[in-house]
């Protein structure tokens, strides 16, 4: 397996931290076109439900990001759900989305 770019490793680490900090089902992080990073976890409130990646994208948008370079999701799932991918690709259709397990390993 090819070695990850250090910036991609960083967003995986941020996603792992967001997940571990809250015990959420997923953690995610995105890097915007200015190099700023945003991390989040799954939001599961009675009145608000967001995937971790949707929440990270929302944080980026709320901070003025106009595009994304990359995204990462830490999950036990076998794939990243369509709603999460759509949130990233609404901002930048070509942005890669990395999926890692709880140890930060890519499949």
CSV table of C-alpha atoms in Angstrom, one decimal:
chain,number,residue,atom,x,y,z
A,1,UNK,CA,0.0,0.0,0.0
A,2,UNK,CA,1.3,3.5,-0.9
A,3,UNK,CA,2.2,5.8,2.0
A,4,UNK,CA,-0.4,8.5,2.7
A,5,UNK,CA,0.3,12.2,2.2
A,6,UNK,CA,1.0,13.8,5.6
A,7,UNK,CA,-2.0,16.1,5.2
A,8,UNK,CA,-4.3,13.2,4.5
A,9,UNK,CA,-2.8,11.4,7.6
A,10,UNK,CA,-3.7,14.5,9.6
A,11,UNK,CA,-7.3,14.5,8.7
A,12,UNK,CA,-7.6,10.8,9.5
A,13,UNK,CA,-6.0,11.5,12.9
A,14,UNK,CA,-8.5,14.4,13.5
A,15,UNK,CA,-11.4,12.1,12.5
A,16,UNK,CA,-10.2,9.4,14.9
A,17,UNK,CA,-10.0,12.0,17.7
A,18,UNK,CA,-13.5,13.3,17.0
A,19,UNK,CA,-14.9,9.8,17.2
A,20,UNK,CA,-12.9,8.8,20.3
A,21,UNK,CA,-13.7,12.0,22.1
A,22,UNK,CA,-17.4,11.4,22.0
A,23,UNK,CA,-17.8,7.7,21.5
A,24,UNK,CA,-19.8,8.4,18.3
A,25,UNK,CA,-20.4,5.9,15.6
A,26,UNK,CA,-18.2,7.9,13.2
A,27,UNK,CA,-15.7,10.7,13.2
A,28,UNK,CA,-14.8,12.8,10.1
A,29,UNK,CA,-12.6,15.6,9.1
A,30,UNK,CA,-12.2,17.7,6.0
A,31,UNK,CA,-9.5,20.0,4.6
A,32,UNK,CA,-10.6,23.1,2.7
A,33,UNK,CA,-8.8,24.7,-0.3
A,34,UNK,CA,-7.0,27.0,2.1
A,35,UNK,CA,-5.6,24.1,4.1
A,36,UNK,CA,-7.8,24.6,7.1
A,37,UNK,CA,-9.2,21.5,8.8
A,38,UNK,CA,-12.6,20.8,10.4
A,39,UNK,CA,-13.5,17.7,12.4
A,40,UNK,CA,-16.8,16.4,13.7
A,41,UNK,CA,-18.6,13.3,14.9
A,42,UNK,CA,-22.0,11.8,14.2
A,43,UNK,CA,-24.9,14.0,15.5
A,44,UNK,CA,-27.8,12.0,16.7
A,45,UNK,CA,-30.3,14.3,18.5
A,46,UNK,CA,-34.0,14.0,18.5
A,47,UNK,CA,-34.4,17.0,16.3
A,48,UNK,CA,-31.1,16.9,14.3
A,49,UNK,CA,-29.3,14.0,12.7
A,50,UNK,CA,-26.1,14.4,10.7
A,51,UNK,CA,-23.4,12.0,9.7
A,52,UNK,CA,-20.0,12.9,10.9
A,53,UNK,CA,-19.0,13.9,7.4
A,54,UNK,CA,-22.0,16.1,6.9
A,55,UNK,CA,-21.2,17.8,10.3
A,56,UNK,CA,-17.6,18.4,9.2
A,57,UNK,CA,-18.7,19.8,5.9
A,58,UNK,CA,-21.2,22.0,7.7
A,59,UNK,CA,-18.4,23.3,10.0
A,60,UNK,CA,-16.3,24.1,6.9
A,61,UNK,CA,-19.2,25.9,5.1
A,62,UNK,CA,-20.0,27.9,8.3
A,63,UNK,CA,-16.4,29.0,8.5
A,64,UNK,CA,-16.4,30.3,4.9
A,65,UNK,CA,-14.8,27.4,3.0
A,66,UNK,CA,-15.5,27.5,-0.7
A,67,UNK,CA,-14.2,24.1,-1.6
A,68,UNK,CA,-12.6,21.0,-0.2
A,69,UNK,CA,-9.3,19.3,-1.0
A,70,UNK,CA,-10.0,16.0,0.9
A,71,UNK,CA,-12.2,14.3,3.5
A,72,UNK,CA,-11.8,11.4,5.8
A,73,UNK,CA,-14.2,9.2,7.7
A,74,UNK,CA,-13.4,6.8,10.5
A,75,UNK,CA,-16.1,4.2,10.7
A,76,UNK,CA,-16.7,0.5,11.2
A,77,UNK,CA,-18.9,0.5,8.1
A,78,UNK,CA,-17.8,-1.1,4.9
A,79,UNK,CA,-18.4,2.1,2.9
A,80,UNK,CA,-19.2,5.8,3.3
A,81,UNK,CA,-22.9,6.4,2.9
A,82,UNK,CA,-24.3,8.3,0.0
A,83,UNK,CA,-25.5,11.3,2.0
A,84,UNK,CA,-22.0,11.9,3.4
A,85,UNK,CA,-20.4,11.6,-0.1
A,86,UNK,CA,-23.0,14.0,-1.4
A,87,UNK,CA,-22.1,16.6,1.2
A,88,UNK,CA,-18.5,16.6,0.2
A,89,UNK,CA,-19.2,16.5,-3.5
A,90,UNK,CA,-21.7,19.4,-3.3
A,91,UNK,CA,-18.6,21.5,-2.4
A,92,UNK,CA,-16.0,19.8,-4.7
A,93,UNK,CA,-17.1,17.0,-7.0
A,94,UNK,CA,-13.6,15.6,-7.3
A,95,UNK,CA,-12.6,15.7,-3.6
A,96,UNK,CA,-11.3,12.3,-2.4
A,97,UNK,CA,-13.0,10.7,0.6
A,98,UNK,CA,-10.8,8.4,2.6
A,99,UNK,CA,-12.4,5.7,4.8
A,100,UNK,CA,-10.4,4.4,7.7
A,101,UNK,CA,-11.1,2.0,10.6
A,102,UNK,CA,-10.7,2.9,14.3
A,103,UNK,CA,-7.0,2.4,14.1
A,104,UNK,CA,-6.7,4.8,11.2
A,105,UNK,CA,-6.0,2.1,8.7
A,106,UNK,CA,-7.3,2.3,5.2
A,107,UNK,CA,-8.9,-0.8,3.7
